[in-house]
PDB file of C-alpha atoms in Angstrom:
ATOM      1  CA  UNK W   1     103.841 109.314  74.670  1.00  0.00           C
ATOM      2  CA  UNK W   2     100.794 109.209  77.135  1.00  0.00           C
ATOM      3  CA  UNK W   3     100.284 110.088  80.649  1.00  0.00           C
ATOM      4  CA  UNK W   4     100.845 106.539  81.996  1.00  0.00           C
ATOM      5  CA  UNK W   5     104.614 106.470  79.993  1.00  0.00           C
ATOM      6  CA  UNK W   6     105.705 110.345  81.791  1.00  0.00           C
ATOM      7  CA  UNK W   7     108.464 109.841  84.921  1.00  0.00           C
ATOM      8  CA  UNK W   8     106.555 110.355  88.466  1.00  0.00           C
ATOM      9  CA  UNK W   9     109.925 111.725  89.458  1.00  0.00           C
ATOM     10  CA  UNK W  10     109.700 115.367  90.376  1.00  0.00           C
ATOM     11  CA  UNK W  11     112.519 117.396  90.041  1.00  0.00           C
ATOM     12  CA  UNK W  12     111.138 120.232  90.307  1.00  0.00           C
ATOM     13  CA  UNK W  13     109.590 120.307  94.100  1.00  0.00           C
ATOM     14  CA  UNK W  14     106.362 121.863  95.195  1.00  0.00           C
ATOM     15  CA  UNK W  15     106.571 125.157  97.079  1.00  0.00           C
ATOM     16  CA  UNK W  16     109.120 127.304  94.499  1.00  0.00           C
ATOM     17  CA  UNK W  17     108.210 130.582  94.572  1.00  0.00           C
ATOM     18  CA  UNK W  18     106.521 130.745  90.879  1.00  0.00           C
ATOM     19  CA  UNK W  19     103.599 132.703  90.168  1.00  0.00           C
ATOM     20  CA  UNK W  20     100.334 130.765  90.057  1.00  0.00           C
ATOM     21  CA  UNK W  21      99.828 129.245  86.266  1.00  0.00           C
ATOM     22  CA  UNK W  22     103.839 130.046  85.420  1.00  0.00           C
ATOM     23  CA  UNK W  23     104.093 129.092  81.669  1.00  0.00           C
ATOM     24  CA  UNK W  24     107.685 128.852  82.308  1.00  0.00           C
ATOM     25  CA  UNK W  25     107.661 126.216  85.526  1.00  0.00           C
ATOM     26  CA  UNK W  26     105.130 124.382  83.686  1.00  0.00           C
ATOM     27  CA  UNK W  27     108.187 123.941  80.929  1.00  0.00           C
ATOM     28  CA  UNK W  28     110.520 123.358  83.061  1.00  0.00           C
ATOM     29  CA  UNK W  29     108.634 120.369  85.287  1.00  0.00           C
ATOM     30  CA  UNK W  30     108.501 118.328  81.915  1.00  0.00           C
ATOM     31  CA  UNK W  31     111.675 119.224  80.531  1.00  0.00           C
ATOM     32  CA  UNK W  32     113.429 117.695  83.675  1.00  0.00           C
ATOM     33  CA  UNK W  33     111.047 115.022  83.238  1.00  0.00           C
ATOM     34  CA  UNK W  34     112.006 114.410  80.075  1.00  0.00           C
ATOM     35  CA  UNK W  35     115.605 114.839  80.679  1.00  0.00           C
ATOM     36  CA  UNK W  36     115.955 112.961  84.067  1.00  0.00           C
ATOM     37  CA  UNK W  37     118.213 113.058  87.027  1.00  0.00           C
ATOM     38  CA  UNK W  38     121.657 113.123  84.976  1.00  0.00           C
ATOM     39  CA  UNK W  39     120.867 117.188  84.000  1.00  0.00           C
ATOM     40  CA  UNK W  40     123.064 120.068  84.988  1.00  0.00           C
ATOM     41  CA  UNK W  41     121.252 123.690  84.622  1.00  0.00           C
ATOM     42  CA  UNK W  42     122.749 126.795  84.123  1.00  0.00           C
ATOM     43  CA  UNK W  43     120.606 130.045  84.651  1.00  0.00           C
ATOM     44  CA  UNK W  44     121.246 133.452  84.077  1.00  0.00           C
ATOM     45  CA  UNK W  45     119.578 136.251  85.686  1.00  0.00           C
ATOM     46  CA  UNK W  46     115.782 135.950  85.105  1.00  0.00           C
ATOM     47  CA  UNK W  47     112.557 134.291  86.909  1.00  0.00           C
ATOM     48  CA  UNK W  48     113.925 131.639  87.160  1.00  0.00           C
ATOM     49  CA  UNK W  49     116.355 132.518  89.562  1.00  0.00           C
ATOM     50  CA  UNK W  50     113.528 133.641  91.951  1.00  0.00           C
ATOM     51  CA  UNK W  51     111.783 130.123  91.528  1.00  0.00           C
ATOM     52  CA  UNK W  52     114.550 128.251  92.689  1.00  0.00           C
ATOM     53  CA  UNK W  53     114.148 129.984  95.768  1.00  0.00           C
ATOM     54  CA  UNK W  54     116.938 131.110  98.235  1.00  0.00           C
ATOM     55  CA  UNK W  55     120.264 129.966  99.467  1.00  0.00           C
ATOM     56  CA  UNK W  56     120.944 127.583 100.878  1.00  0.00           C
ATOM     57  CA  UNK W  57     117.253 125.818  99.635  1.00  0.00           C
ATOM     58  CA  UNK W  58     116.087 125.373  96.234  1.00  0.00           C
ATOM     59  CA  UNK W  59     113.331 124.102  94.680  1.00  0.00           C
ATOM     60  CA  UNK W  60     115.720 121.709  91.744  1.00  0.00           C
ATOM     61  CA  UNK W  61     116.806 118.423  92.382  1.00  0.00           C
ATOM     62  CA  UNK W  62     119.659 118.686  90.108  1.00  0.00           C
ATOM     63  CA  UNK W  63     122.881 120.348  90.179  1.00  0.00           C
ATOM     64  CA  UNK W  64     122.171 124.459  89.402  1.00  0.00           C
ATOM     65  CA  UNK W  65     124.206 127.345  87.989  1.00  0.00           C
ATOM     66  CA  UNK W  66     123.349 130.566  88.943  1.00  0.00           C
ATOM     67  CA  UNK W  67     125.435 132.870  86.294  1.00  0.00           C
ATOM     68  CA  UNK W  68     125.560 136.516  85.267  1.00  0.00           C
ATOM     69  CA  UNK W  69     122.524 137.939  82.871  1.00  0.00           C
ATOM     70  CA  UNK W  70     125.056 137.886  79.785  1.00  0.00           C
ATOM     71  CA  UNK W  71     127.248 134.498  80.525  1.00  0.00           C
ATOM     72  CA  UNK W  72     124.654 131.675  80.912  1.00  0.00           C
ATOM     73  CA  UNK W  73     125.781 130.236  77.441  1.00  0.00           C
ATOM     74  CA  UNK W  74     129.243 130.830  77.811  1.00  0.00           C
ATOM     75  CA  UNK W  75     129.132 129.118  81.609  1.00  0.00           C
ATOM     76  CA  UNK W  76     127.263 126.182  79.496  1.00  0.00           C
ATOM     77  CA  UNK W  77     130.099 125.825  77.079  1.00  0.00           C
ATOM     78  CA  UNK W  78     132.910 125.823  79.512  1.00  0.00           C
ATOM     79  CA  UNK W  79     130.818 122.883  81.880  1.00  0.00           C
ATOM     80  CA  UNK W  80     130.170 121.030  78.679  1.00  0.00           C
ATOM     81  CA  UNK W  81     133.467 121.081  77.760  1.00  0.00           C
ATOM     82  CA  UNK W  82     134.354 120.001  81.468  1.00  0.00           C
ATOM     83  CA  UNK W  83     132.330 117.042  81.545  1.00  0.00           C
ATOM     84  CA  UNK W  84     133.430 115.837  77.872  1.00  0.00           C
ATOM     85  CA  UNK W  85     137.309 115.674  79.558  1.00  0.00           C
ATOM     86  CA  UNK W  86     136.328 113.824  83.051  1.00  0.00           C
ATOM     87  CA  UNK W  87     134.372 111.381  80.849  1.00  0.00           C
ATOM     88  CA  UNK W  88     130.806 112.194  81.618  1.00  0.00           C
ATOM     89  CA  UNK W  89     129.263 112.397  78.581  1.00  0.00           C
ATOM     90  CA  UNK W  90     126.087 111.120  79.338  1.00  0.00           C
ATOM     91  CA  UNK W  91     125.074 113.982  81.101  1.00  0.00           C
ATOM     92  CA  UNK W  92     122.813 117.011  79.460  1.00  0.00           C
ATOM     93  CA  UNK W  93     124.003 120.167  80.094  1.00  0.00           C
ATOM     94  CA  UNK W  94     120.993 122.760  79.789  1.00  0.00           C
ATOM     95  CA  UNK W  95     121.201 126.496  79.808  1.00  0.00           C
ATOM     96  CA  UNK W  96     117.985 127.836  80.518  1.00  0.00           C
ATOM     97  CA  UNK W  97     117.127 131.337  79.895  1.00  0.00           C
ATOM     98  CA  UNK W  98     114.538 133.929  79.406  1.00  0.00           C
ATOM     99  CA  UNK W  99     113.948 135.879  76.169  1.00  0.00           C
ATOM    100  CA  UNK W 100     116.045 139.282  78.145  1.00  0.00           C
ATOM    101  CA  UNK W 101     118.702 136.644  78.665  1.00  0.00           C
ATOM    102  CA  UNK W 102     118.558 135.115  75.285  1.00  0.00           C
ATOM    103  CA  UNK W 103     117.006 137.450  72.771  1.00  0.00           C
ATOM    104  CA  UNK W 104     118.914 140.669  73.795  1.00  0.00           C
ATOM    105  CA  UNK W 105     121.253 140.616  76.736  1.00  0.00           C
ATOM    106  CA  UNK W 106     122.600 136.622  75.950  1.00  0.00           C
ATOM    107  CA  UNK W 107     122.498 136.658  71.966  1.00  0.00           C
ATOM    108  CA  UNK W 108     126.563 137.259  71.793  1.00  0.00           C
ATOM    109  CA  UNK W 109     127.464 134.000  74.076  1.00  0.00           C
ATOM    110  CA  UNK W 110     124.402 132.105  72.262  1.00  0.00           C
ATOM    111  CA  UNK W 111     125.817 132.804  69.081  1.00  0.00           C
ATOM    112  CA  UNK W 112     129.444 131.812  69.813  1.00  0.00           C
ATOM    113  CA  UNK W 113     128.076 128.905  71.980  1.00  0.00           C
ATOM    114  CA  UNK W 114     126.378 127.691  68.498  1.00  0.00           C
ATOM    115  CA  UNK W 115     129.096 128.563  66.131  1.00  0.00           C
ATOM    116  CA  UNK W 116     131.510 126.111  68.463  1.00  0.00           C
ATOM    117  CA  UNK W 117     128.969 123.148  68.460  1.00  0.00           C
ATOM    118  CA  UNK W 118     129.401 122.460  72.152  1.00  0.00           C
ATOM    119  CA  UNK W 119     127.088 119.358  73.670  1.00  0.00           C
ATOM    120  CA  UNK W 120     124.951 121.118  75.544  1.00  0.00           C
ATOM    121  CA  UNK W 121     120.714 122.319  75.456  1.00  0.00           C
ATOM    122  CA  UNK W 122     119.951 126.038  75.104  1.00  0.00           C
ATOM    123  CA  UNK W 123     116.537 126.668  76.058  1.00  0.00           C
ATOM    124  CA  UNK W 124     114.748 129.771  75.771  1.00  0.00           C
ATOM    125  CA  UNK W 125     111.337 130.335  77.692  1.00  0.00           C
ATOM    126  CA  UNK W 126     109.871 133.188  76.285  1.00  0.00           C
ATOM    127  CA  UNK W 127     107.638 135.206  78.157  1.00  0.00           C
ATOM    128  CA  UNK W 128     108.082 138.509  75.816  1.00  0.00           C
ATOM    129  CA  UNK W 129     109.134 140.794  78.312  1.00  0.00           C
ATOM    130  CA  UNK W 130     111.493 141.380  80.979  1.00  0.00           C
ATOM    131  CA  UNK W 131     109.021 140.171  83.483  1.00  0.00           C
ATOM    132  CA  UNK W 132     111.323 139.342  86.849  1.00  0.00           C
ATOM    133  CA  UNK W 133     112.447 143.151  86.869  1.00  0.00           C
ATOM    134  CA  UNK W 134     108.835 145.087  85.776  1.00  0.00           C
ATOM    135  CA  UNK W 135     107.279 143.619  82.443  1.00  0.00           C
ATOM    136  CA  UNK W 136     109.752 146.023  80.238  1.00  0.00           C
ATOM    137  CA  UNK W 137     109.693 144.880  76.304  1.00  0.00           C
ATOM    138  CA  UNK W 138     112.338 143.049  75.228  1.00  0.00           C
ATOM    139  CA  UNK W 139     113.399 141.622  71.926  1.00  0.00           C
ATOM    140  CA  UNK W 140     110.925 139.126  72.017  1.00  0.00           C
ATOM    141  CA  UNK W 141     108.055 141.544  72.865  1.00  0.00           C
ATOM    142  CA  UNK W 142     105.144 141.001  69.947  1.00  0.00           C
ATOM    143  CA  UNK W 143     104.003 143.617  67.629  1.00  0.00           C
ATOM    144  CA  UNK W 144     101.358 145.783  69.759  1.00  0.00           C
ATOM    145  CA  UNK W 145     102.104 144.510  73.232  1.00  0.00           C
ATOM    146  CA  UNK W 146     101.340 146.349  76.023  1.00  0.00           C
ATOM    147  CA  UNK W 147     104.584 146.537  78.768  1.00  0.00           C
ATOM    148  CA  UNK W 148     105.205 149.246  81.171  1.00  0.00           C
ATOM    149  CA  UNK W 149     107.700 150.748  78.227  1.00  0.00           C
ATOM    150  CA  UNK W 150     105.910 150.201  75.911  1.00  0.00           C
ATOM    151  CA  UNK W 151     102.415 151.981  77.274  1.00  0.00           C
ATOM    152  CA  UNK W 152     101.048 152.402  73.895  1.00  0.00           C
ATOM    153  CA  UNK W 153     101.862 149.173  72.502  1.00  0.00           C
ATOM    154  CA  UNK W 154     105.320 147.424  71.179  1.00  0.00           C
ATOM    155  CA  UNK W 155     106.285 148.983  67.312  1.00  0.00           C
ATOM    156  CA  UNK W 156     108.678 147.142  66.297  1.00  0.00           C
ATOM    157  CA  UNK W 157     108.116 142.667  65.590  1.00  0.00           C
ATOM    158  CA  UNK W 158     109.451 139.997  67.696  1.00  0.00           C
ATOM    159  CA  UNK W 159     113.280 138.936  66.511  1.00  0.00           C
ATOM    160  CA  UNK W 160     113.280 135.663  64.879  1.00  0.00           C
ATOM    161  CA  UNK W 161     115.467 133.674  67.145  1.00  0.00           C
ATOM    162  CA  UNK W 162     115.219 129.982  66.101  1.00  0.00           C
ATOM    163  CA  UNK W 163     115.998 131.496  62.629  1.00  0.00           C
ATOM    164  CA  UNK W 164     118.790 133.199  63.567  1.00  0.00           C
ATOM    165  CA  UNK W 165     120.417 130.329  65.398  1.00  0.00           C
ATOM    166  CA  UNK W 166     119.594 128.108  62.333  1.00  0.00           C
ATOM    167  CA  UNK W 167     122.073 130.156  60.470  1.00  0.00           C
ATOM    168  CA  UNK W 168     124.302 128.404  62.690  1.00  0.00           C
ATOM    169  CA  UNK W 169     123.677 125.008  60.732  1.00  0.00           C
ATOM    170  CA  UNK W 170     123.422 123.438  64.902  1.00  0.00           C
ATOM    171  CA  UNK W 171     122.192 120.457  64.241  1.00  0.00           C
ATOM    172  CA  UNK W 172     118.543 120.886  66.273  1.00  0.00           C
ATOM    173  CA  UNK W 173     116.407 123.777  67.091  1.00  0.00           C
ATOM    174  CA  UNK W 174     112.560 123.541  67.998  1.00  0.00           C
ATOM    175  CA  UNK W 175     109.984 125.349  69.214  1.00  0.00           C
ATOM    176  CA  UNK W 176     107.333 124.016  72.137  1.00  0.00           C
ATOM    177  CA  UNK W 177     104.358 125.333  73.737  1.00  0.00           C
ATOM    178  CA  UNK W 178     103.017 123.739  77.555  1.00  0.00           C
ATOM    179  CA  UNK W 179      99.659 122.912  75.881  1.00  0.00           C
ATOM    180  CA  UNK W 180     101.251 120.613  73.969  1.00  0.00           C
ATOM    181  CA  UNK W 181     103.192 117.897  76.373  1.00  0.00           C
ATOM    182  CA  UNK W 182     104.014 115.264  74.095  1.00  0.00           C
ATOM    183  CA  UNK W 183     105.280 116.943  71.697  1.00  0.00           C
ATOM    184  CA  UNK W 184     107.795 118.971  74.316  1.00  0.00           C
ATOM    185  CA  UNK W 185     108.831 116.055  75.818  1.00  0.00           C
ATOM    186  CA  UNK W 186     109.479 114.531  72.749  1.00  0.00           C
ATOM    187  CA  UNK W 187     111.767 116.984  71.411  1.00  0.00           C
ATOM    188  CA  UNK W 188     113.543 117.452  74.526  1.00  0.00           C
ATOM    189  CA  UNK W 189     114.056 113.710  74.394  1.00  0.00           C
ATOM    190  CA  UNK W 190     115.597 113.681  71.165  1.00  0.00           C
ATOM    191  CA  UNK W 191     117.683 116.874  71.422  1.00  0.00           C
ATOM    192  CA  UNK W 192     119.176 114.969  74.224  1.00  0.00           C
ATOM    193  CA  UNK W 193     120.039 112.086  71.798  1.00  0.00           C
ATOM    194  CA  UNK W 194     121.991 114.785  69.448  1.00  0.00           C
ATOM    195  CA  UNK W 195     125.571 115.509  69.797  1.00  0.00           C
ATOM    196  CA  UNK W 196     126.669 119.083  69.417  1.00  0.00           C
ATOM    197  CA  UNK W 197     124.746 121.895  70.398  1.00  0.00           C
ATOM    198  CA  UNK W 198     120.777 122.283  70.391  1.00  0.00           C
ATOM    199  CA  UNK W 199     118.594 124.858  70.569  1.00  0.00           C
ATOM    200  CA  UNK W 200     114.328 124.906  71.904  1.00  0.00           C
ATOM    201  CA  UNK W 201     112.278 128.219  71.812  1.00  0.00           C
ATOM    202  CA  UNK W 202     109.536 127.588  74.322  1.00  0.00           C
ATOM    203  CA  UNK W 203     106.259 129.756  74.561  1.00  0.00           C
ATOM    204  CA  UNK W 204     106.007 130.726  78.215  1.00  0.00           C
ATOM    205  CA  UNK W 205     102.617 132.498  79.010  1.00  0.00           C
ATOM    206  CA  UNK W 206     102.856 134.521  82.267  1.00  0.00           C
ATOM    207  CA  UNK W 207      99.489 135.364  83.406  1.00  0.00           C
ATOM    208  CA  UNK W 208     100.773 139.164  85.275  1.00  0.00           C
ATOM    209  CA  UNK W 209     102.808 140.046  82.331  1.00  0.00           C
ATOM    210  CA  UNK W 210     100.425 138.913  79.724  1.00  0.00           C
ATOM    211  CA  UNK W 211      97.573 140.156  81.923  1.00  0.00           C
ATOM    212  CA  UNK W 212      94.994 136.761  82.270  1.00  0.00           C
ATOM    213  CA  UNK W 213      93.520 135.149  84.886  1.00  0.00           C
ATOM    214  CA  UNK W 214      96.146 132.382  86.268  1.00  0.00           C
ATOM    215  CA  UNK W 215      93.618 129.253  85.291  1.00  0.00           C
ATOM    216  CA  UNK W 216      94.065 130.137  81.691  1.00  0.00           C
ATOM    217  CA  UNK W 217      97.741 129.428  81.085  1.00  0.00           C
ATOM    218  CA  UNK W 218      96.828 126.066  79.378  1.00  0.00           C
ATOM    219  CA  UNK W 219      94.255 127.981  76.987  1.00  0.00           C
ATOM    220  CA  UNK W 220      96.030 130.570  76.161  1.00  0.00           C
ATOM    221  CA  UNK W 221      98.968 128.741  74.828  1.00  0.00           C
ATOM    222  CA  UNK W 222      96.881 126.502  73.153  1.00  0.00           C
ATOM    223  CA  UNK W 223      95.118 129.266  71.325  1.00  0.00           C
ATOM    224  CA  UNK W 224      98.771 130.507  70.285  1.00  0.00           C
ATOM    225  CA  UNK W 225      98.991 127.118  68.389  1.00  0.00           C
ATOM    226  CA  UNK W 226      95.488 127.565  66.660  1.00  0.00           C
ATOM    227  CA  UNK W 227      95.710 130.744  65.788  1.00  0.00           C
ATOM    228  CA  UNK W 228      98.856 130.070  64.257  1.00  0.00           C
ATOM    229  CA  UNK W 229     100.702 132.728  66.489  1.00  0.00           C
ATOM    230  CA  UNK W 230     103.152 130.407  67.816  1.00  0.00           C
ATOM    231  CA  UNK W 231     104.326 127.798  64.984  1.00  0.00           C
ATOM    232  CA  UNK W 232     105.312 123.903  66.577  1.00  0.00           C
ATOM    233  CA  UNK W 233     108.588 122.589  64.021  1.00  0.00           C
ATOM    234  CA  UNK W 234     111.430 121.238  64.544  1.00  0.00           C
ATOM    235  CA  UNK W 235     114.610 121.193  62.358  1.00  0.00           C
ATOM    236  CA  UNK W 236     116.865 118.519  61.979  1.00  0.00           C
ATOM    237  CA  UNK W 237     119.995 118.569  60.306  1.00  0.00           C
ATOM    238  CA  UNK W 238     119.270 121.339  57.878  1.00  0.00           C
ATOM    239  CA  UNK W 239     115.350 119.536  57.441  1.00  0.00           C
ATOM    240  CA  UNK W 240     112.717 121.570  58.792  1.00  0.00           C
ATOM    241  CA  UNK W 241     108.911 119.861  59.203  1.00  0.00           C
ATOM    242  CA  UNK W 242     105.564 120.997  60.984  1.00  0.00           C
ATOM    243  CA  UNK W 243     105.036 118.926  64.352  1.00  0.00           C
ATOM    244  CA  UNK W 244     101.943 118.722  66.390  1.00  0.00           C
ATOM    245  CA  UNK W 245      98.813 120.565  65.759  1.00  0.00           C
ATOM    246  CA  UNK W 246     101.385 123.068  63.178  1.00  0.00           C
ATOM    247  CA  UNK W 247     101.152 120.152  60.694  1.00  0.00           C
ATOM    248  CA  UNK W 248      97.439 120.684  59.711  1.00  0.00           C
ATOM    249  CA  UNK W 249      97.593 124.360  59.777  1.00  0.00           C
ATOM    250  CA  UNK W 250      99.579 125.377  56.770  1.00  0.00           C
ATOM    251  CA  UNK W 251      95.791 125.623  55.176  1.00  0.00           C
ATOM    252  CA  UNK W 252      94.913 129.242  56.290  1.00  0.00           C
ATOM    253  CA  UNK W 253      91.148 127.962  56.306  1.00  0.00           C
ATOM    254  CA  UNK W 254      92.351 125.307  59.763  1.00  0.00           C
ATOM    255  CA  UNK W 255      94.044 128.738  61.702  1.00  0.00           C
ATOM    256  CA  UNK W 256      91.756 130.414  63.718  1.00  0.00           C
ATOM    257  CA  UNK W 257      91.899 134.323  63.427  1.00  0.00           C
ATOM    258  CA  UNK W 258      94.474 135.416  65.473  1.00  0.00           C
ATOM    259  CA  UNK W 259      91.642 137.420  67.472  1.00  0.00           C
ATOM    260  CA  UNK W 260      90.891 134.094  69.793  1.00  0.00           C
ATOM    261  CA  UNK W 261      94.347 134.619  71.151  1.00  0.00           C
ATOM    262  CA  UNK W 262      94.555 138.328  71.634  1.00  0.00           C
ATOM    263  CA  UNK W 263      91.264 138.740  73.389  1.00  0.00           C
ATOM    264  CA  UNK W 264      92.342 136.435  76.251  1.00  0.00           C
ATOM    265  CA  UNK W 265      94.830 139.167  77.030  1.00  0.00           C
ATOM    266  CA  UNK W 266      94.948 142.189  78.767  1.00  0.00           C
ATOM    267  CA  UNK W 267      98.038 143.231  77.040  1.00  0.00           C
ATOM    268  CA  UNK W 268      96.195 143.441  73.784  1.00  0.00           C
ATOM    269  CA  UNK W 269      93.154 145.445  75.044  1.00  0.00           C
ATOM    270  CA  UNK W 270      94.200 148.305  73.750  1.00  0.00           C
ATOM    271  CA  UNK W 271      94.355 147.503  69.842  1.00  0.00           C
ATOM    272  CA  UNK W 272      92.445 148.790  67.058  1.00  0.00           C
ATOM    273  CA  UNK W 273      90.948 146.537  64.471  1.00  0.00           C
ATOM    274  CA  UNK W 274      93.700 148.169  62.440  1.00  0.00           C
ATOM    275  CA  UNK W 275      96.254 146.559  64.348  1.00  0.00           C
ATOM    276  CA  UNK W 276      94.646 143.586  64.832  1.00  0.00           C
ATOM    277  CA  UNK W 277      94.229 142.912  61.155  1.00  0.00           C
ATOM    278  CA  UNK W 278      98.166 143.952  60.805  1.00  0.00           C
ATOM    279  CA  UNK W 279      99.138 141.527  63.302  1.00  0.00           C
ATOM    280  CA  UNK W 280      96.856 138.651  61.056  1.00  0.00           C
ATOM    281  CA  UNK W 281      98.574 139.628  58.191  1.00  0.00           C
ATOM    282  CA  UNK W 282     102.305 139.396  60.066  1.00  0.00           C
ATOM    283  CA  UNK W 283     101.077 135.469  61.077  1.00  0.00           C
ATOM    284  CA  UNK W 284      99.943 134.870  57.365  1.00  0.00           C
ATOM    285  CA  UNK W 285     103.024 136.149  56.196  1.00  0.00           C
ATOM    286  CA  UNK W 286     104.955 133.725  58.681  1.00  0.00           C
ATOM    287  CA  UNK W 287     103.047 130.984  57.263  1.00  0.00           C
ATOM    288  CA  UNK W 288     103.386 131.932  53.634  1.00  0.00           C
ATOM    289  CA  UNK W 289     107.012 132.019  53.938  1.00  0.00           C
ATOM    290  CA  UNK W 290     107.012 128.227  55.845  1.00  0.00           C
ATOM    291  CA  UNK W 291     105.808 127.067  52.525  1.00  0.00           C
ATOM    292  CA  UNK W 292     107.576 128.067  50.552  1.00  0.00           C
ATOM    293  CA  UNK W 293     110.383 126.494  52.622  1.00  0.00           C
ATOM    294  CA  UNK W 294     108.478 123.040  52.759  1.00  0.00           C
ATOM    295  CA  UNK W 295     108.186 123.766  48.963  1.00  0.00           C
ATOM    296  CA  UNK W 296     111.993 124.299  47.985  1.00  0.00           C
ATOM    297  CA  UNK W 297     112.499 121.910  50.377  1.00  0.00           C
ATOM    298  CA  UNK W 298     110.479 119.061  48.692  1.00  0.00           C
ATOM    299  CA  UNK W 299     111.687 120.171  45.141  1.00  0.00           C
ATOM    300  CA  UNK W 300     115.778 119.980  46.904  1.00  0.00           C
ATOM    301  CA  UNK W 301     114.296 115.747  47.576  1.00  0.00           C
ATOM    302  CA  UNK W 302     113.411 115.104  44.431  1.00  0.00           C
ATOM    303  CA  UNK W 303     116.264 115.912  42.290  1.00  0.00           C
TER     304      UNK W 303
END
């Protein structure tokens, strides 16, 4: 995909009420992009909801669910399942959530949303903190992250989502990061192609959460990709492979130290060289154990 192939069709409109260099509007412009017209969202409570700005205006040009913090995938089901008996099939249904809405408060509809394949897109832009209501850790909060609960830095590692929902055996989950368009847009595209229920893990920098200046959204995320802090894959019907910039990294020699990322934050000021080298040693972990998926994986091919 190149520049001259995305849709000039906005449906997102100037003037929402995101912060300057939102992560998560960035996602969301190129999602509906990617999705077109024929979308239905459903949001939970979150940033989001702020964004689309208030009744009776909004900043979507698609049809919008505004739905309890703990309900967004269980209002997704029951419109999926709506649409699949008037005959619209050709119409994505997209839940779109933050990681408070997903990770902790959401996880018990996500899971039974998975577990009874409906047709429909979960989304989860992760900003690793409840960031609409004060920048409180959540689930998704990284190991050493500064949030106004977590003063002194977050103890405890970020929950394995995609993972978790992989245990499922849904047919698609993938992760994307906004530095990376094509290869978001080209996932969303495809999930949309899938029948039965997929599931994206998106990397949403938010510049007062995270604590950067607004113009560095783009490098930021980027860096999360080099460093090998945020991992780009997709997995397919039970195959799992590398995509984007993730594919050359699995040599620890390519990944920058994770140091690039964590000095462009504020959130991270406070860490030791202690932690620091704890939180490289989490990321070379991550990778270690992605090969020897990709290993057993290869070895399952062959016989």
């Amino acid at each position: 995909m190149s520049i001259n192939t995305i849709p000039r069709e906005e449906l997102l409109l100037k003037g929402n009420a995101s912060c300057p260099g939102c992560g998560a509007t960035l996602i969301l412009r190129y999602m509906l992009k990617a999705l077109g017209p024929k979308t239905m969202l459903v949001i939970p409570a979150c940033c989001t909801s702020v964004i689309a700005g208030p009744y009776p205006w909004t900043a979507f040009k698609v049809p919008t669910l505004h739905i309890a913090f703990a309900a967004s995938a269980a209002a997704g089901s029951g419109m999926s399942e709506a649409l699949e008996k008037m005959g619209m099939n050709d119409v994505n249904v997209v839940v779109w959530a933050g990681d408070g809405g997903t990770v902790d408060i959401g996880i018990q509809a996500l899971s039974g949303a998975a577990e009874r394949g409906h047709n429909m897109i979960y989304v989860c832009y992760d900003n690793e903190a409840y960031m609409n209501t004060g920048i409180q850790r959540s689930g998704s909060t990284p190991y050493g992250a500064w949030t106004t609960t977590t003063p002194k830095g977050n103890r405890s590692l970020k929950k394995d989502v995609p993972s978790i929902v992989m245990s499922h055996r849904v047919p698609y989950v993938a992760t994307v990061n906004p530095a990376f368009i094509n290869d978001l847009m080209s996932k969303f595209k495809k999930a949309s192609r899938i029948r039965g229920f997929k599931y994206i893990h998106a990397l949403s920098p938010c510049p007062p959460g995270w604590r950067y200046d607004s113009s560095l959204t783009i490098k930021v995320a980027r860096e999360a990709v080099l460093t090998g802090m945020w991992i780009l894959y997709e997995w397919e019907n039970g195959v799992f492979r590398l995509t984007g910039p993730s594919k050359t990294l699995l040599d620890r020699r390519r990944r920058r130290p994770v140091e690039e990322y964590l000095k462009l934050q504020g959130r991270f000021r406070h860490l030791t060289r202690e932690e620091v080298k704890r939180i490289q040693e989490q990321v070379d972990e991550s990778w270690r154990r992605i090969e020897e998926m990709l290993e057993s994986q290869e070895s399952e091919d062959k016989r």
